[in-house]
Tab-separated table of C-alpha atoms and ligand atoms in Angstrom:
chain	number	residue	atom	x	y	z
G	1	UNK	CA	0.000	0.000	0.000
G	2	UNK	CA	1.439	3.515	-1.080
G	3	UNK	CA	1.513	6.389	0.794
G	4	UNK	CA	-1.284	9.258	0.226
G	5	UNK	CA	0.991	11.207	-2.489
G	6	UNK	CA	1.724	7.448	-4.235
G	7	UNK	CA	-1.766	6.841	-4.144
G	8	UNK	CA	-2.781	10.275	-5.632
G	9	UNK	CA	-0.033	10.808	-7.444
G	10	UNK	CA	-1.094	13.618	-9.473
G	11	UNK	CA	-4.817	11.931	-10.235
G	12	UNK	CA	-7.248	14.207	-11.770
G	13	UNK	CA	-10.560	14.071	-9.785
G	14	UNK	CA	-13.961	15.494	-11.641
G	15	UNK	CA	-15.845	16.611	-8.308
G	16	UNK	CA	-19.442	16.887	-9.977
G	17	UNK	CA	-21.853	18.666	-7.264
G	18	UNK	CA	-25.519	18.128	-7.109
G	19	UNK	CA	-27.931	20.229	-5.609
G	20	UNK	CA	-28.540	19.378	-1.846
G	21	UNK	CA	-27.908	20.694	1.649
G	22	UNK	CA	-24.448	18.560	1.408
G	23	UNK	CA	-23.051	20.912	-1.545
G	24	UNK	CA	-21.899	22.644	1.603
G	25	UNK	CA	-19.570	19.991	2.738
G	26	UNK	CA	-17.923	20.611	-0.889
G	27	UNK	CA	-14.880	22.512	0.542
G	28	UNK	CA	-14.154	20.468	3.031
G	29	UNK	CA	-13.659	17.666	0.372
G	30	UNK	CA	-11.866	19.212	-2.024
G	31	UNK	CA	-9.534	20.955	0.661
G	32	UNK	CA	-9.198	17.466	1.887
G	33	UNK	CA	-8.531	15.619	-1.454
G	34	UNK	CA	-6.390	18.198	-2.849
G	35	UNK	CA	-3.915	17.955	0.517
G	36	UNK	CA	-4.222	14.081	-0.143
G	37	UNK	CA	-2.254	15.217	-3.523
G	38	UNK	CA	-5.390	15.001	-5.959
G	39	UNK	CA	-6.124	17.520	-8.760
G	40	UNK	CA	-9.969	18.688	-8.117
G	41	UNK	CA	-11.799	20.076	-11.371
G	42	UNK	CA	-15.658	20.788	-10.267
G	43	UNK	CA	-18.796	21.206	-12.096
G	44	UNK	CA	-21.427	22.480	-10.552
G	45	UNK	CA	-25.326	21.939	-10.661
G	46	UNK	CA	-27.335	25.283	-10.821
G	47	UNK	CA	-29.028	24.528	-7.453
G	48	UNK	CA	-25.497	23.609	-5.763
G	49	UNK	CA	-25.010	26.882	-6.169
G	50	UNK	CA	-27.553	27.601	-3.233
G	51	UNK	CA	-25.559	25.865	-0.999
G	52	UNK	CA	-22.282	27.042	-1.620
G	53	UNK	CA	-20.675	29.677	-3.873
G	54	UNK	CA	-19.289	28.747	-6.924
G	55	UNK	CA	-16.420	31.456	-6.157
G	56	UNK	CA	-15.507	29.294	-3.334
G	57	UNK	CA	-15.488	25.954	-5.289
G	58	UNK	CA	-13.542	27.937	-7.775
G	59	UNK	CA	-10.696	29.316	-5.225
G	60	UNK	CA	-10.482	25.762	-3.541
G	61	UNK	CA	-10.339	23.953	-6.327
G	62	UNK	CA	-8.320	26.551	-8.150
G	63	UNK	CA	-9.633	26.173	-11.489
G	64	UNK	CA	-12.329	27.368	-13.060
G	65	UNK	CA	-15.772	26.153	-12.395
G	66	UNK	CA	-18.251	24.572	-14.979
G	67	UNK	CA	-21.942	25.243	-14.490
G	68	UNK	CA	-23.412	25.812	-18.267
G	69	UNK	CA	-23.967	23.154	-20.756
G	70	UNK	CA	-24.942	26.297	-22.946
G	71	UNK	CA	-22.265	28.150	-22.071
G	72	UNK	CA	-20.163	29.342	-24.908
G	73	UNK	CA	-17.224	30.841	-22.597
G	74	UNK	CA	-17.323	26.973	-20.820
G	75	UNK	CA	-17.735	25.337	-24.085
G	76	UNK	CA	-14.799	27.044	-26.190
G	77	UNK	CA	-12.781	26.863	-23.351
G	78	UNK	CA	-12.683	22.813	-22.387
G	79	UNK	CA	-15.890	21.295	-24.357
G	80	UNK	CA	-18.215	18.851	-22.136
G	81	UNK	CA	-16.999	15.878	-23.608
G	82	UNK	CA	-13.353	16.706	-22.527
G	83	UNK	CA	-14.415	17.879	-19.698
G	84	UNK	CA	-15.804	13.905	-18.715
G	85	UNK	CA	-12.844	12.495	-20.423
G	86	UNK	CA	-10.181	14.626	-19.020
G	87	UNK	CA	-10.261	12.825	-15.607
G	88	UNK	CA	-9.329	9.479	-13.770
G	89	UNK	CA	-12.703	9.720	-12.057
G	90	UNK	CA	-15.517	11.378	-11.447
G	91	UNK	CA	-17.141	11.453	-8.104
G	92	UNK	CA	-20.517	12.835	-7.566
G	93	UNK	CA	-20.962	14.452	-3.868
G	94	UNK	CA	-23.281	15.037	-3.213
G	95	UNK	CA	-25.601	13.179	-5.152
G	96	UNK	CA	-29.534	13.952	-5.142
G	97	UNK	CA	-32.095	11.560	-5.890
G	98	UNK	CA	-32.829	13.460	-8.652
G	99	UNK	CA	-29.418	13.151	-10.187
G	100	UNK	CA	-29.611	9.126	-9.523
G	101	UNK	CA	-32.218	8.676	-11.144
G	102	UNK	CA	-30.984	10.916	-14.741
G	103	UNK	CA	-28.544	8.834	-14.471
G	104	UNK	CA	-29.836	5.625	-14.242
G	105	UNK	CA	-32.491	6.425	-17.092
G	106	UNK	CA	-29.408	7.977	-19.047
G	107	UNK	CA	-30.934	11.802	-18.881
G	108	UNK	CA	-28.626	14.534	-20.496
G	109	UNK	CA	-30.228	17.644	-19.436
G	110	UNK	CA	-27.767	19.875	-17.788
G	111	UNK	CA	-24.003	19.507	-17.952
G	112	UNK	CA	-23.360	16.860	-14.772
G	113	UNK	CA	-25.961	14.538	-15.992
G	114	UNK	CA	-24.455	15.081	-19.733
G	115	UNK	CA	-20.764	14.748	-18.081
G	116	UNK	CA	-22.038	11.491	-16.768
G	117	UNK	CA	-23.518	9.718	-19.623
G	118	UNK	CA	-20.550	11.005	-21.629
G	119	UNK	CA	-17.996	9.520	-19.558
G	120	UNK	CA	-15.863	6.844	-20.351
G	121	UNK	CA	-14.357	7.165	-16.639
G	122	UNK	CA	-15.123	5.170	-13.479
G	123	UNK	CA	-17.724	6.762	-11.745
G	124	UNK	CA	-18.447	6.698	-7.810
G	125	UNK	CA	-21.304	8.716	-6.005
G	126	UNK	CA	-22.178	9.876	-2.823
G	127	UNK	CA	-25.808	9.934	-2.261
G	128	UNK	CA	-27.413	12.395	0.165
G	129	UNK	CA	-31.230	13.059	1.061
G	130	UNK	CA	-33.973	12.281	2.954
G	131	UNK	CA	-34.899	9.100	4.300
G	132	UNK	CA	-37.924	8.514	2.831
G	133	UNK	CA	-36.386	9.494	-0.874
G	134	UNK	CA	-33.604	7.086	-0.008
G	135	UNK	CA	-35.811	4.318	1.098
G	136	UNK	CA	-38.137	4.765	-1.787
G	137	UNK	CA	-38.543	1.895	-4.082
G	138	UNK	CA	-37.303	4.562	-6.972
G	139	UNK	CA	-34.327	5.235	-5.643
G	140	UNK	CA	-33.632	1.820	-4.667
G	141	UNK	CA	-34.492	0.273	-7.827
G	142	UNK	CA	-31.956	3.201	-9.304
G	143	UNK	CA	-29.125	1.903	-6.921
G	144	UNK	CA	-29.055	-1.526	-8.102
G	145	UNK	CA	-29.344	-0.160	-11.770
G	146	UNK	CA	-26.062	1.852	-11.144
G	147	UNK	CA	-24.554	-0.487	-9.414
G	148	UNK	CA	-25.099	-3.258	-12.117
G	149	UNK	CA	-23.431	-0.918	-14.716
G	150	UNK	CA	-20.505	-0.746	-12.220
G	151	UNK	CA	-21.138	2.859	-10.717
G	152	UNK	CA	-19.884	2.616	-6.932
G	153	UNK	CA	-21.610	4.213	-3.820
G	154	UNK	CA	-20.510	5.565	-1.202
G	155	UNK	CA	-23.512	4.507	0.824
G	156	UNK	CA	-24.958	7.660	2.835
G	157	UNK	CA	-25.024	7.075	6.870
G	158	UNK	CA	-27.572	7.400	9.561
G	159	UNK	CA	-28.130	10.403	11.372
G	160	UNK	CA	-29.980	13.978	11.530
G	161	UNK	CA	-30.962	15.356	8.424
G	162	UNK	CA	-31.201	18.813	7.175
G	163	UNK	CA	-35.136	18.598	6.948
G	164	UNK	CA	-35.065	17.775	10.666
G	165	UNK	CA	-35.572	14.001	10.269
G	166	UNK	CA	-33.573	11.791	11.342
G	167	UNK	CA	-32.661	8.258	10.013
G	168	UNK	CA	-30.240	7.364	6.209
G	169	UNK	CA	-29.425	9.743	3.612
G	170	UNK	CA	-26.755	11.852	5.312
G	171	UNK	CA	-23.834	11.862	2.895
G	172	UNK	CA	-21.138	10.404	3.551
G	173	UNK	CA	-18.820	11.971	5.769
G	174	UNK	CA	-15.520	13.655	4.209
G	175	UNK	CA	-13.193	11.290	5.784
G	176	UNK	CA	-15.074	8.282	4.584
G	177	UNK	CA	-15.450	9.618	0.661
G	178	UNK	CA	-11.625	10.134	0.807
G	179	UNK	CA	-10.977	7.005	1.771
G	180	UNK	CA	-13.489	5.311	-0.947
G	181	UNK	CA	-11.281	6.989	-3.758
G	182	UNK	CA	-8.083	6.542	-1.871
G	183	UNK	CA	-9.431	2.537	-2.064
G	184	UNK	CA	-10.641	2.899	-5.581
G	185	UNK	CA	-6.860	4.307	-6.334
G	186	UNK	CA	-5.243	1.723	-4.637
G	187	UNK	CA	-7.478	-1.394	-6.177
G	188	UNK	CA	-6.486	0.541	-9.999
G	189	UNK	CA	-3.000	0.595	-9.081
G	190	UNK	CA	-3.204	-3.258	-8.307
G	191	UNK	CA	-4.799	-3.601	-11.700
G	192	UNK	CA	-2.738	-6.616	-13.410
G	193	UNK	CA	-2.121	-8.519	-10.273
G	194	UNK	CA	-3.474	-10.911	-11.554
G	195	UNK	CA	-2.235	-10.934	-15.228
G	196	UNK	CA	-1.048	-14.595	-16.246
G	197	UNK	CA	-3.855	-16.047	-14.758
G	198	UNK	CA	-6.282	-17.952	-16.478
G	199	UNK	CA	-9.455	-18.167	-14.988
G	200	UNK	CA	-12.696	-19.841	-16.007
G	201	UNK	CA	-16.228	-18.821	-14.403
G	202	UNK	CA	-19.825	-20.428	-15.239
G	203	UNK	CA	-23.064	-18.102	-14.222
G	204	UNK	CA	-26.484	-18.160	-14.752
G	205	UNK	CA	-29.016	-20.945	-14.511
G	206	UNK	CA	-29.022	-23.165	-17.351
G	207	UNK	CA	-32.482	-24.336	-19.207
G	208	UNK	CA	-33.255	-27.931	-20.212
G	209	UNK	CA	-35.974	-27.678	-23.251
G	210	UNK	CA	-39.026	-30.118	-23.162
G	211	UNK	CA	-40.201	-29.358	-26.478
G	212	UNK	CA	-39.474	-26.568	-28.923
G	213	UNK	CA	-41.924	-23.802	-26.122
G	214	UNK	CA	-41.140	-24.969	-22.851
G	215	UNK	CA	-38.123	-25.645	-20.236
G	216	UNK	CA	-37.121	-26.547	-17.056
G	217	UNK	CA	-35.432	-24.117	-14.813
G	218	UNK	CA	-34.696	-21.447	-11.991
G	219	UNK	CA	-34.600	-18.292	-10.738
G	220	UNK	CA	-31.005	-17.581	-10.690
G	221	UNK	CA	-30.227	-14.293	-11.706
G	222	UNK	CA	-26.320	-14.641	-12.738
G	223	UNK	CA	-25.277	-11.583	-10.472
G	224	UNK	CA	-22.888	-13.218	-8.122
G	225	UNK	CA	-20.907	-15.410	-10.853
G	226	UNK	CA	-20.528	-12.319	-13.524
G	227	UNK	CA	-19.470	-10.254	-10.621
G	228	UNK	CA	-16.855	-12.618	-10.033
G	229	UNK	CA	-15.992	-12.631	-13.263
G	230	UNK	CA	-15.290	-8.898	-13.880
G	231	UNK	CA	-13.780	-8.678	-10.177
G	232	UNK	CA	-10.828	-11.142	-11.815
G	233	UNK	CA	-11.053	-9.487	-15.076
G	234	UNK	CA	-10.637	-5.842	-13.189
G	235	UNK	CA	-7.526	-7.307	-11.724
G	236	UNK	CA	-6.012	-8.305	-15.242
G	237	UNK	CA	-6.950	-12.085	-15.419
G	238	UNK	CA	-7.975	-13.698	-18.694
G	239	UNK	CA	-11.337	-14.585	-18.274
G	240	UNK	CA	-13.720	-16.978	-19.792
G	241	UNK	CA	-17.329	-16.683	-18.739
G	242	UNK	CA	-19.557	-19.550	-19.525
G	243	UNK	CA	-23.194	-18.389	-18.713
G	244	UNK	CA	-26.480	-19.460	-18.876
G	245	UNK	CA	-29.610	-17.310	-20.578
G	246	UNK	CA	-29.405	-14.096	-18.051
G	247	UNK	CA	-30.334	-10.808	-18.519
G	248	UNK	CA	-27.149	-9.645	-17.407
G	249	UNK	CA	-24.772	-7.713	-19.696
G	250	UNK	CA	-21.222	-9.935	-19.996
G	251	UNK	CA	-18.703	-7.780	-17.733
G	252	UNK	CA	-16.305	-5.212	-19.875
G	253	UNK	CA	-12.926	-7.328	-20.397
G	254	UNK	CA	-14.688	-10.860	-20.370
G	255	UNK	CA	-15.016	-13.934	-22.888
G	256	UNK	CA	-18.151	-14.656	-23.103
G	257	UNK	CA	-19.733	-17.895	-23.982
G	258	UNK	CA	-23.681	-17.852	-23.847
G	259	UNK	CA	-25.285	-21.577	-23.511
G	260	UNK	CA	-28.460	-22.858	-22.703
G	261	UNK	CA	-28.259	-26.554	-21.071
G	262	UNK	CA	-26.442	-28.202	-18.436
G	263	UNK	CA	-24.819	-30.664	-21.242
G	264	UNK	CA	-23.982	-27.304	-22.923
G	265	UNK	CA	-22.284	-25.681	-20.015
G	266	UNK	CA	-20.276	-28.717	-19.793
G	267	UNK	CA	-18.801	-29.015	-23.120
G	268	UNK	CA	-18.174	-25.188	-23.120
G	269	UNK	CA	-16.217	-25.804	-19.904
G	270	UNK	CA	-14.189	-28.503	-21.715
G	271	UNK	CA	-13.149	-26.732	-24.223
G	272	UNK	CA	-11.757	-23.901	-22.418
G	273	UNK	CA	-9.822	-26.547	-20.008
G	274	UNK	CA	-8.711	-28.049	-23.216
G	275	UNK	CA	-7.182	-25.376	-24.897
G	276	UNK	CA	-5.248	-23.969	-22.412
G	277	UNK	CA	-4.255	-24.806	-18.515
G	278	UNK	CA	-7.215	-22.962	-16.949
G	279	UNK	CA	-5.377	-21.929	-13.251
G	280	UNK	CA	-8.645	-21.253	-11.638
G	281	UNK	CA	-12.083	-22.404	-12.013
G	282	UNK	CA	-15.167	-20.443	-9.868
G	283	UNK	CA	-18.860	-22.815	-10.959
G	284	UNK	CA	-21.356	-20.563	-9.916
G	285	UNK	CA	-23.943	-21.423	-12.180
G	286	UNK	CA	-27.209	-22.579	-10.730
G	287	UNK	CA	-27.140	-25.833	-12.658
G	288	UNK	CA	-30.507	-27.810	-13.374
G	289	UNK	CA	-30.100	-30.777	-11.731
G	290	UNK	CA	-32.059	-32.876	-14.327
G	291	UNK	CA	-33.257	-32.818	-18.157
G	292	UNK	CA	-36.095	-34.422	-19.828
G	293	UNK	CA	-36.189	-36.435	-22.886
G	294	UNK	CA	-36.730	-33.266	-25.879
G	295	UNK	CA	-39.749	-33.170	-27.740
G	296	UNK	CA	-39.056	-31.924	-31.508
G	297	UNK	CA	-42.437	-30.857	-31.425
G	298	UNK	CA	-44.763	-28.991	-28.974
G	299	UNK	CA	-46.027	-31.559	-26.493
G	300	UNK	CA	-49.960	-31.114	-26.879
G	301	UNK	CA	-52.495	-31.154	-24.253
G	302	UNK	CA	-54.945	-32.719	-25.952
G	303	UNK	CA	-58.971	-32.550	-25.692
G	304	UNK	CA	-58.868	-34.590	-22.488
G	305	UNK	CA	-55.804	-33.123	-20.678
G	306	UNK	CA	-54.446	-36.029	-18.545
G	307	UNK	CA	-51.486	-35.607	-16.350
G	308	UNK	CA	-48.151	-35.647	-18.168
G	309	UNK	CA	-45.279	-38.025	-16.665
G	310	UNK	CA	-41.749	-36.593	-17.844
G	311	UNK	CA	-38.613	-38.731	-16.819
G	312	UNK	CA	-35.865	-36.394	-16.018
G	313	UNK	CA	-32.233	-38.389	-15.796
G	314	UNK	CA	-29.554	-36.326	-13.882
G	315	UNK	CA	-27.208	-33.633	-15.379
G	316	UNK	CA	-23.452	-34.239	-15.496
G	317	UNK	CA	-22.068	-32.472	-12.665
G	318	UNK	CA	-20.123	-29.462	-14.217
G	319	UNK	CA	-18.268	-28.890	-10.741
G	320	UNK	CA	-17.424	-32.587	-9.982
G	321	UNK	CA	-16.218	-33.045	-13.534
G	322	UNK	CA	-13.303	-30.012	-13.419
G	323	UNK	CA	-12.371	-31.412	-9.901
G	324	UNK	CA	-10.995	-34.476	-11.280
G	325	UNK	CA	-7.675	-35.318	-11.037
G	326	UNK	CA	-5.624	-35.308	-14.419
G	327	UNK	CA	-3.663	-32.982	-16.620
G	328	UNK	CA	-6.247	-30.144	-17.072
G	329	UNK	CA	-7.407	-29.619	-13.609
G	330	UNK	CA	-7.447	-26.396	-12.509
G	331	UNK	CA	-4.892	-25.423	-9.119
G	332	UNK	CA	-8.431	-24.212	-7.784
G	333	UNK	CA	-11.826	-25.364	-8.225
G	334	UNK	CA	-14.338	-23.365	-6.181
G	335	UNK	CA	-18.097	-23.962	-5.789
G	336	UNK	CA	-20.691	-22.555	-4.851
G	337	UNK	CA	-23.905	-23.794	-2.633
G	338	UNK	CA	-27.089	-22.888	-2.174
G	339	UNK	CA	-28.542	-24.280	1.469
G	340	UNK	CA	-31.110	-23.438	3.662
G	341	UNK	CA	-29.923	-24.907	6.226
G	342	UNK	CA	-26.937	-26.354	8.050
G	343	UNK	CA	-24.966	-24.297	6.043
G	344	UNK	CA	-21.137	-25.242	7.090
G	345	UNK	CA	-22.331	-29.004	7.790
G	346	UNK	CA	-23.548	-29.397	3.797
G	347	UNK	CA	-20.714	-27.446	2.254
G	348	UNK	CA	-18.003	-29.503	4.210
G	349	UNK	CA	-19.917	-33.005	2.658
G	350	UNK	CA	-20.262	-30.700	-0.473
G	351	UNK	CA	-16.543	-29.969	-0.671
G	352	UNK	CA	-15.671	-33.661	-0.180
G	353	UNK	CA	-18.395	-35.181	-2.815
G	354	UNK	CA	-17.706	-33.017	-5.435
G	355	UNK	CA	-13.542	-32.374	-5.195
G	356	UNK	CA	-13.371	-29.223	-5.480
G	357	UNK	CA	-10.934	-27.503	-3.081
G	358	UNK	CA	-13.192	-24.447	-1.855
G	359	UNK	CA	-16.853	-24.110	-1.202
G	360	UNK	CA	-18.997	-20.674	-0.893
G	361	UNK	CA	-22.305	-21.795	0.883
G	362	UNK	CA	-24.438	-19.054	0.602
G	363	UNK	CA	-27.855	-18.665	2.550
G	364	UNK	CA	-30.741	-19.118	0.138
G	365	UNK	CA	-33.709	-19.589	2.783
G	366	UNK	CA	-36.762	-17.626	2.001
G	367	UNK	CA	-36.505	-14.210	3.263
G	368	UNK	CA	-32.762	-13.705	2.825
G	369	UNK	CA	-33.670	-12.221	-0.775
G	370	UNK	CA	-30.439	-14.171	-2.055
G	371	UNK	CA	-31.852	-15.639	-5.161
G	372	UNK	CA	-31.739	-13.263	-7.811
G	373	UNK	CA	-31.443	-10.239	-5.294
G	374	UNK	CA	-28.261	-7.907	-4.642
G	375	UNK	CA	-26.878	-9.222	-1.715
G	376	UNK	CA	-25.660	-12.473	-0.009
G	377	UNK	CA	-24.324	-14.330	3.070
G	378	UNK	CA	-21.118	-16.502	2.496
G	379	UNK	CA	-19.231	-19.268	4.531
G	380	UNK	CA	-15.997	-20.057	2.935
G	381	UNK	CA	-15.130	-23.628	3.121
G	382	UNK	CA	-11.563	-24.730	2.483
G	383	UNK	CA	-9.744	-27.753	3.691
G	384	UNK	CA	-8.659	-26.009	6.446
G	385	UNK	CA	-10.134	-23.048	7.315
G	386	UNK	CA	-13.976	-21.759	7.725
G	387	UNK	CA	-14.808	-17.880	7.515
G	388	UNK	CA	-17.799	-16.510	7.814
G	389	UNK	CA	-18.522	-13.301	5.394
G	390	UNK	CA	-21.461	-11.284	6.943
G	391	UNK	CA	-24.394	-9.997	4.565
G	392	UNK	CA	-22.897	-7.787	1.674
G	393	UNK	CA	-23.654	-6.757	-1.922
G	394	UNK	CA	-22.262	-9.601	-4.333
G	395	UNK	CA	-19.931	-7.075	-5.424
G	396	UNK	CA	-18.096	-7.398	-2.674
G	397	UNK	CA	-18.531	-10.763	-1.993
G	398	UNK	CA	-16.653	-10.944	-5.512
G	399	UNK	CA	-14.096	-9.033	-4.686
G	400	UNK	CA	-13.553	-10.997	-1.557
G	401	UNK	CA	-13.137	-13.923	-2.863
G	402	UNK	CA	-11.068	-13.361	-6.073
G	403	UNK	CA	-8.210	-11.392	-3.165
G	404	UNK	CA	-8.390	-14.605	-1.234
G	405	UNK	CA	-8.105	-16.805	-4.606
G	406	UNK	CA	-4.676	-14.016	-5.713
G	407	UNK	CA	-2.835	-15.273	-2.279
G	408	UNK	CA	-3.845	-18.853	-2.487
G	409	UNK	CA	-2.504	-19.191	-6.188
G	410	UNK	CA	0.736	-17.027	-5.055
G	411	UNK	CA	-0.453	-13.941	-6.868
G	412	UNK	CA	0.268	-10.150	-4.521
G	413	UNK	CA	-0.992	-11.012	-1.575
G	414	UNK	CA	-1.382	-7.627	-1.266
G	415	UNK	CA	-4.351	-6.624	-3.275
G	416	UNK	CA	-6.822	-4.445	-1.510
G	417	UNK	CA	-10.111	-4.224	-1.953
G	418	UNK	CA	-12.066	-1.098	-3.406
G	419	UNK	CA	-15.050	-2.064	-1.166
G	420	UNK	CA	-13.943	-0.730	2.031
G	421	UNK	CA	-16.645	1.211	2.857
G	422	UNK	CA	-17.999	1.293	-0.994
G	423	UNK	CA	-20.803	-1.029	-2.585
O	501	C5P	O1	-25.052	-30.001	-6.006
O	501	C5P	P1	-25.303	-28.548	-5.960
O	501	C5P	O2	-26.167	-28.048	-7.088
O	501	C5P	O3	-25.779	-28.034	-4.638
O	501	C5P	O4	-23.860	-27.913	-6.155
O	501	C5P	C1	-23.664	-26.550	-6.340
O	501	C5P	C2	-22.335	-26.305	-6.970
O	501	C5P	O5	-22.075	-27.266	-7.970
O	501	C5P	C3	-22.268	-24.980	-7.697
O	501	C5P	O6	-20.913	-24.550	-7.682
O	501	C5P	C4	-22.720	-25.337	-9.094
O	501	C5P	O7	-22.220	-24.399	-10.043
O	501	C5P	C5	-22.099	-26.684	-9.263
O	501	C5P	N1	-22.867	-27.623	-10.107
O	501	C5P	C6	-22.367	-27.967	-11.339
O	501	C5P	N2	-23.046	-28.868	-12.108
O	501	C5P	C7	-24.190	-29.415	-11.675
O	501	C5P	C8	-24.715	-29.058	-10.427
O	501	C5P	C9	-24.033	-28.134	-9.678
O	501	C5P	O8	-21.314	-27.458	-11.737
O	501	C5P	N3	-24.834	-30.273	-12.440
């Protein structure tokens, strides 16, 4: 880990400034970044300008402030396009509801929402507002949007709010957003820790056709296995992502290889081994467990619909199958399992049945949201050690597990995570 200046070392930070009470915490965080050895450019929101004086922002910051998408002085003299380009990232503190949610429906209507969309920069924000507004199942539902499309947060914190409320939506306090780009610096630095490494990642469910209309199989959403696969791919690995139907974009920096059945998955997984030593293999793919005998045409009910008997014979185990001993095994094979019960019990008899050398048993009981939602609950099994991971966003859960898969395999122990304190 660097010091502050190595860290900073001359990074240009776009401070974008939304209009809410916490535009007045704005000098405090640029005086504050800029003595951490950052370069602070600001654009400002007309209503920030309520809450604290672009002349202040400007002198702070020292450089000019941009406020106008109009603006013809702004415009000649660093276009908005440069402006959103011309940085290593832009941070928006604070950042309204309002501005969440143009961003998350992709709304260009004043400069920092048209900075934003134009960007080609990481972006991290810093939500502030009222509880309620936070809560909301908007603003939510905007979250996991950003989120998905790999904004950060700097989740706000609990306390009195400007309205006189009291409960989440403060921003972040200074200290705590410095030390979210400080991480985000750091993880960037530590960018191609893991190049070399060859990892291979399945995701998704998979679906086992009846006839040509209809399929068996389940909910799973694909979120926690592509967000393992673009936490390895941030760090520089070459990855191979074989995924079931999902409606999840393939991460930036990823091979992907769509498929639809079990038997499909399988072979795809083959072929990567085959080509090329694969050093790590993560199956987090919610495999169907069984698939019927396919119908070339539609099954039809008939004028007297009687029940309908399929026989469904066992999938191959994808898992089980890289664990094998022989030339092509992976150093690593991890697994995933879903349990509702028992969790450490099943994943140690999980570990041992399948051969695989790690095991993430994550909670799936009713109520825990796991199953296609955001977050999740781990126990990491190994052959020697257990850890419990309390409740985070898969994200980080991702990122977690790909630092502790970088020391096992003998890459920098040393890689820090971005999600201190960041979603
Ligand atoms: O047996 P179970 O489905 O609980 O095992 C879960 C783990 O095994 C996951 O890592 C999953 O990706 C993998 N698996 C597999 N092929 C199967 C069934 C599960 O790779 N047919």
């Amino acid at each position: 880990m660097g010091t502050p200046e190595q860290t900073a070392c001359g990074r240009r930070i776009l401070l974008v400034l939304s209009g809410g009470i916490a535009a007045c915490k704005a000098p405090d965080l640029i005086r504050s970044l800029r003595e951490r050895g950052f370069s602070v450019r600001c654009v400002m929101a007309q209503a920030a300008a309520q809450f604290v004086t672009p002349l202040t922002v400007s002198a702070l910051s020292g450089d000019t402030v941009y406020q106008d998408l109009f603006s013809l002085t702004d415009e000649a003299q660093m276009g908005h396009i440069r402006l959103s380009r011309e940085a290593d990232l832009v941070l928006v503190a604070p950042c309204t509801a309002s501005l969440m949610a143009r961003m998350a429906t992709g709304l260009a209507d004043d400069l920092a929402s048209t900075v934003l969309l134009a960007t080609d920069k990481p972006v991290m924000i810093a939500p502030a507002m009222n509880t309620k507004m936070w809560e909301h199942p908007a603003t939510q539902a905007n979250r996991s949007t950003l989120l998905e499309r790999g904004i950060r947060i700097i989740e706000p914190g609990v306390g009195e709010l400007a309205c006189g409320e009291y409960g989440v939506g403060r921003m972040a306090e200074v200290p705590g957003i410095v030390a979210a780009v400080e991480a985000h610096f750091r993880l960037h630095q530590s960018r191609f820790v893991l190049s070399g490494l060859r990892a291979l990642v399945t995701s998704g469910p998979t679906i086992e056709a009846i006839d040509p209309v209809r399929f068996i199989s389940n909910h799973s959403s694909g979120r926690q296995g592509h967000a393992v696969a673009a936490a390895l791919a941030t760090l520089g690995a070459d990855v191979t992502l074989v995924h079931g139907p999902v409606s999840l974009p393939a991460p930036p920096g990823v091979s992907a290889v769509p498929v639809q059945s079990a038997r499909e998955m399988l072979q795809a997984c083959l072929s990567v081994i085959e080509e090329g030593k694969v050093d790590v293999a993560v199956c987090v793919a919610a495999v169907a467990d069984w698939y019927a005998h396919y119908t070339s045409s539609k099954i039809k009910k008939g004028q007297d619909p009687a029940p309908l008997s399929l026989s469904l014979h066992p999938n191959p185990d994808i898992l089980a199958t890289l664990s094998r001993p022989g030339p092509h095994r992976p150093r690593l094979v991890i697994g995933f399992a879903a349990e509702t019960g028992d969790l450490v019990e099943q994943a140690r008899a999980k570990r041992q049945r399948k051969g695989c050398d790690w095991i993430c048993a994550n909670d799936v009981s009713p109520g825990t949201g796991t199953f296609g939602g955001m977050r999740n609950t781990v126990y990491l099994v190994t052959e020697t050690t257990e850890e419990y991971w309390p409740a985070m966003d898969k994200t980080e859960v991702a990122d977690r597990l790909v630092r502790s898969v970088a020391s096992a395999l003998g890459y920098a122990s040393s890689v820090s995570s971005a999600a201190e304190k960041v979603s």
